[in-house]
Amino acid sequence: MIANIVQLAATEEQSPLVPPGPELLVGLIAFAIVFFFFAKKLLPNINRVLEERREAIEGGMEKADAAKIEAESVLEQYKAQLAEARHEAARLRQEATEQGTAIIQEMKAEGQRQREEIIAAGHAQIEADRKAAAAALRQDVGKLATDLAGKLVGESLEDHARQSRTIDRFLDSLEDGASKAEATR
């Protein structure tokens, strides 16, 4: 049979699309050997490796999904803590503002009290100085008036008690006249 095919092939003109018979037969046998080798040896190994890779990828995806869920949970916790921290910071700012306002009010009240004490002490000092000046002026005016009266009268007015009474009467009459003049204004 092969001999017939070979003879037939030699007598006919060879078509470029159809290979010669012996080449076709050798090619078919080689293809069958390679196909058998791939089917029995390589294909199971390739399928096993592909299955392991698929399982690893699916396991990785499951791990990634679990990590994503955990990350979302951590993110929600972080957001909650951040909101709580912001609320706490706002509360602390409000408390600090209130405390600052209270301290300012206390300091103003203390300053007002100290100012009033200083003013009162100043008034008391002024009054004491005025009285001391009035007493010193009274003595000086009395001394000058006594000396002047002594020169006018021609005799010495050295009696201290009489001198004090005279000076006091004179100055009291001056003060009464000054207060009446202020009241009429």
Short mmCIF file of C-alpha atoms in Angstrom, two decimals:
data_model
loop_
_atom_site.label_atom_id
_atom_site.label_comp_id
_atom_site.label_asym_id
_atom_site.label_seq_id
_atom_site.Cartn_x
_atom_site.Cartn_y
_atom_site.Cartn_z
CA MET A 1 0.00 0.00 0.00
CA ILE A 2 2.71 2.37 0.78
CA ALA A 3 4.38 1.36 -2.40
CA ASN A 4 1.25 2.24 -4.32
CA ILE A 5 1.09 5.62 -2.69
CA VAL A 6 4.70 6.28 -3.46
CA GLN A 7 4.19 5.29 -7.09
CA LEU A 8 1.11 7.38 -7.35
CA ALA A 9 2.92 10.28 -5.89
CA ALA A 10 5.81 9.89 -8.33
CA THR A 11 3.56 9.83 -11.33
CA GLU A 12 1.41 12.73 -10.38
CA GLU A 13 2.56 16.21 -10.19
CA GLN A 14 3.13 17.17 -6.58
CA SER A 15 0.71 19.76 -5.08
CA PRO A 16 2.36 22.34 -2.83
CA LEU A 17 -0.45 22.06 -0.28
CA VAL A 18 -0.36 18.29 0.12
CA PRO A 19 2.89 16.91 1.53
CA PRO A 20 4.34 13.69 0.19
CA GLY A 21 2.94 10.52 1.77
CA PRO A 22 5.99 9.33 3.69
CA GLU A 23 6.45 12.76 5.21
CA LEU A 24 2.83 12.81 6.15
CA LEU A 25 3.11 9.39 7.81
CA VAL A 26 6.28 10.28 9.74
CA GLY A 27 4.71 13.57 10.81
CA LEU A 28 1.59 11.80 12.07
CA ILE A 29 3.65 9.29 14.06
CA ALA A 30 5.81 12.05 15.58
CA PHE A 31 2.69 14.06 16.43
CA ALA A 32 1.14 11.02 18.16
CA ILE A 33 4.30 10.45 20.23
CA VAL A 34 4.52 14.10 21.29
CA PHE A 35 0.78 14.18 22.02
CA PHE A 36 1.00 11.00 24.11
CA PHE A 37 4.05 12.37 25.99
CA PHE A 38 2.27 15.69 26.69
CA ALA A 39 -0.98 13.95 27.70
CA LYS A 40 0.65 11.50 30.10
CA LYS A 41 3.60 13.40 31.55
CA LEU A 42 3.43 17.17 31.10
CA LEU A 43 -0.31 17.87 31.14
CA PRO A 44 -0.89 16.48 34.68
CA ASN A 45 2.10 18.48 35.98
CA ILE A 46 0.88 21.63 34.23
CA ASN A 47 -2.66 21.10 35.59
CA ARG A 48 -1.30 20.52 39.10
CA VAL A 49 0.83 23.71 38.96
CA LEU A 50 -2.11 25.69 37.56
CA GLU A 51 -4.39 24.37 40.33
CA GLU A 52 -1.83 25.30 43.01
CA ARG A 53 -1.49 28.75 41.50
CA ARG A 54 -5.29 29.15 41.36
CA GLU A 55 -5.58 28.09 45.03
CA ALA A 56 -2.77 30.48 46.00
CA ILE A 57 -4.45 33.33 44.14
CA GLU A 58 -7.85 32.56 45.69
CA GLY A 59 -6.24 32.25 49.12
CA GLY A 60 -4.45 35.56 48.53
CA MET A 61 -7.73 37.15 47.50
CA GLU A 62 -9.41 35.81 50.63
CA LYS A 63 -6.55 37.17 52.72
CA ALA A 64 -6.79 40.48 50.88
CA ASP A 65 -10.54 40.61 51.52
CA ALA A 66 -9.97 39.82 55.20
CA ALA A 67 -7.24 42.47 55.36
CA LYS A 68 -9.56 44.95 53.63
CA ILE A 69 -12.35 44.25 56.12
CA GLU A 70 -9.89 44.60 59.00
CA ALA A 71 -8.51 47.83 57.53
CA GLU A 72 -12.03 49.23 57.18
CA SER A 73 -12.72 48.28 60.80
CA VAL A 74 -9.50 49.96 61.94
CA LEU A 75 -10.37 53.00 59.82
CA GLU A 76 -13.80 53.26 61.46
CA GLN A 77 -12.19 52.96 64.89
CA TYR A 78 -9.68 55.64 63.93
CA LYS A 79 -12.44 57.93 62.68
CA ALA A 80 -14.39 57.38 65.91
CA GLN A 81 -11.29 58.11 68.01
CA LEU A 82 -10.53 61.17 65.90
CA ALA A 83 -14.08 62.48 66.33
CA GLU A 84 -13.86 61.83 70.06
CA ALA A 85 -10.48 63.60 70.25
CA ARG A 86 -11.88 66.58 68.34
CA HIS A 87 -14.86 66.70 70.67
CA GLU A 88 -12.55 66.51 73.69
CA ALA A 89 -10.32 69.25 72.24
CA ALA A 90 -13.37 71.47 71.68
CA ARG A 91 -14.52 70.82 75.23
CA LEU A 92 -11.06 71.64 76.61
CA ARG A 93 -10.92 74.84 74.51
CA GLN A 94 -14.35 75.83 75.85
CA GLU A 95 -13.26 75.13 79.43
CA ALA A 96 -10.04 77.08 78.92
CA THR A 97 -12.01 79.99 77.48
CA GLU A 98 -14.40 79.92 80.43
CA GLN A 99 -11.52 79.69 82.90
CA GLY A 100 -9.73 82.52 81.12
CA THR A 101 -12.86 84.66 81.26
CA ALA A 102 -13.30 83.87 84.96
CA ILE A 103 -9.64 84.70 85.66
CA ILE A 104 -9.96 87.96 83.73
CA GLN A 105 -13.08 88.86 85.73
CA GLU A 106 -11.31 87.98 88.99
CA MET A 107 -8.29 90.05 87.98
CA LYS A 108 -10.53 92.99 87.03
CA ALA A 109 -12.34 92.74 90.38
CA GLU A 110 -9.00 92.49 92.20
CA GLY A 111 -7.65 95.45 90.23
CA GLN A 112 -10.82 97.46 91.02
CA ARG A 113 -10.50 96.58 94.71
CA GLN A 114 -6.81 97.53 94.75
CA ARG A 115 -7.57 100.74 92.89
CA GLU A 116 -10.25 101.62 95.43
CA GLU A 117 -7.84 100.80 98.29
CA ILE A 118 -5.15 102.98 96.70
CA ILE A 119 -7.65 105.80 96.15
CA ALA A 120 -8.91 105.48 99.73
CA ALA A 121 -5.33 105.42 101.04
CA GLY A 122 -4.53 108.44 98.85
CA HIS A 123 -7.57 110.31 100.16
CA ALA A 124 -6.62 109.40 103.74
CA GLN A 125 -3.04 110.53 103.10
CA ILE A 126 -4.25 113.75 101.50
CA GLU A 127 -6.58 114.37 104.44
CA ALA A 128 -3.78 113.67 106.93
CA ASP A 129 -1.41 115.93 104.97
CA ARG A 130 -4.12 118.62 104.79
CA LYS A 131 -4.67 118.40 108.55
CA ALA A 132 -0.92 118.47 109.21
CA ALA A 133 -0.54 121.43 106.84
CA ALA A 134 -3.53 123.18 108.47
CA ALA A 135 -2.03 122.61 111.93
CA ALA A 136 1.39 123.83 110.79
CA LEU A 137 -0.21 126.80 109.03
CA ARG A 138 -2.31 127.52 112.11
CA GLN A 139 0.84 127.59 114.24
CA ASP A 140 2.71 129.75 111.76
CA VAL A 141 -0.20 132.15 111.26
CA GLY A 142 -0.76 132.25 115.03
CA LYS A 143 2.88 133.01 115.66
CA LEU A 144 2.92 135.73 113.01
CA ALA A 145 -0.39 137.15 114.26
CA THR A 146 0.86 137.17 117.84
CA ASP A 147 4.07 138.86 116.87
CA LEU A 148 2.17 141.41 114.79
CA ALA A 149 -0.38 142.01 117.55
CA GLY A 150 2.43 142.38 120.07
CA LYS A 151 4.09 145.00 117.89
CA LEU A 152 0.81 146.83 117.39
CA VAL A 153 -0.17 146.77 121.04
CA GLY A 154 3.30 147.35 122.22
CA GLU A 155 3.39 144.56 124.75
CA SER A 156 4.45 140.95 124.52
CA LEU A 157 1.76 138.32 124.21
CA GLU A 158 3.86 135.47 125.52
CA ASP A 159 1.18 133.62 127.46
CA HIS A 160 0.85 130.46 125.45
CA ALA A 161 -2.67 129.47 126.57
CA ARG A 162 -4.09 132.89 125.81
CA GLN A 163 -2.22 132.95 122.55
CA SER A 164 -3.67 129.56 121.48
CA ARG A 165 -7.24 130.59 122.34
CA THR A 166 -6.90 133.85 120.42
CA ILE A 167 -5.43 132.12 117.38
CA ASP A 168 -8.10 129.42 117.42
CA ARG A 169 -10.92 131.95 117.60
CA PHE A 170 -9.42 133.97 114.76
CA LEU A 171 -8.91 130.97 112.49
CA ASP A 172 -12.36 129.56 113.29
CA SER A 173 -13.91 132.86 112.30
CA LEU A 174 -11.90 132.77 109.05
CA GLU A 175 -13.05 129.22 108.30
CA ASP A 176 -16.69 130.11 109.00
CA GLY A 177 -16.43 133.06 106.65
CA ALA A 178 -14.83 130.92 103.93
CA SER A 179 -17.49 128.20 104.23
CA LYS A 180 -20.29 130.79 104.06
CA ALA A 181 -18.69 132.28 100.94
CA GLU A 182 -18.56 128.84 99.26
CA ALA A 183 -22.20 128.13 100.19
CA THR A 184 -23.38 131.34 98.51
CA ARG A 185 -21.68 130.47 95.24
#
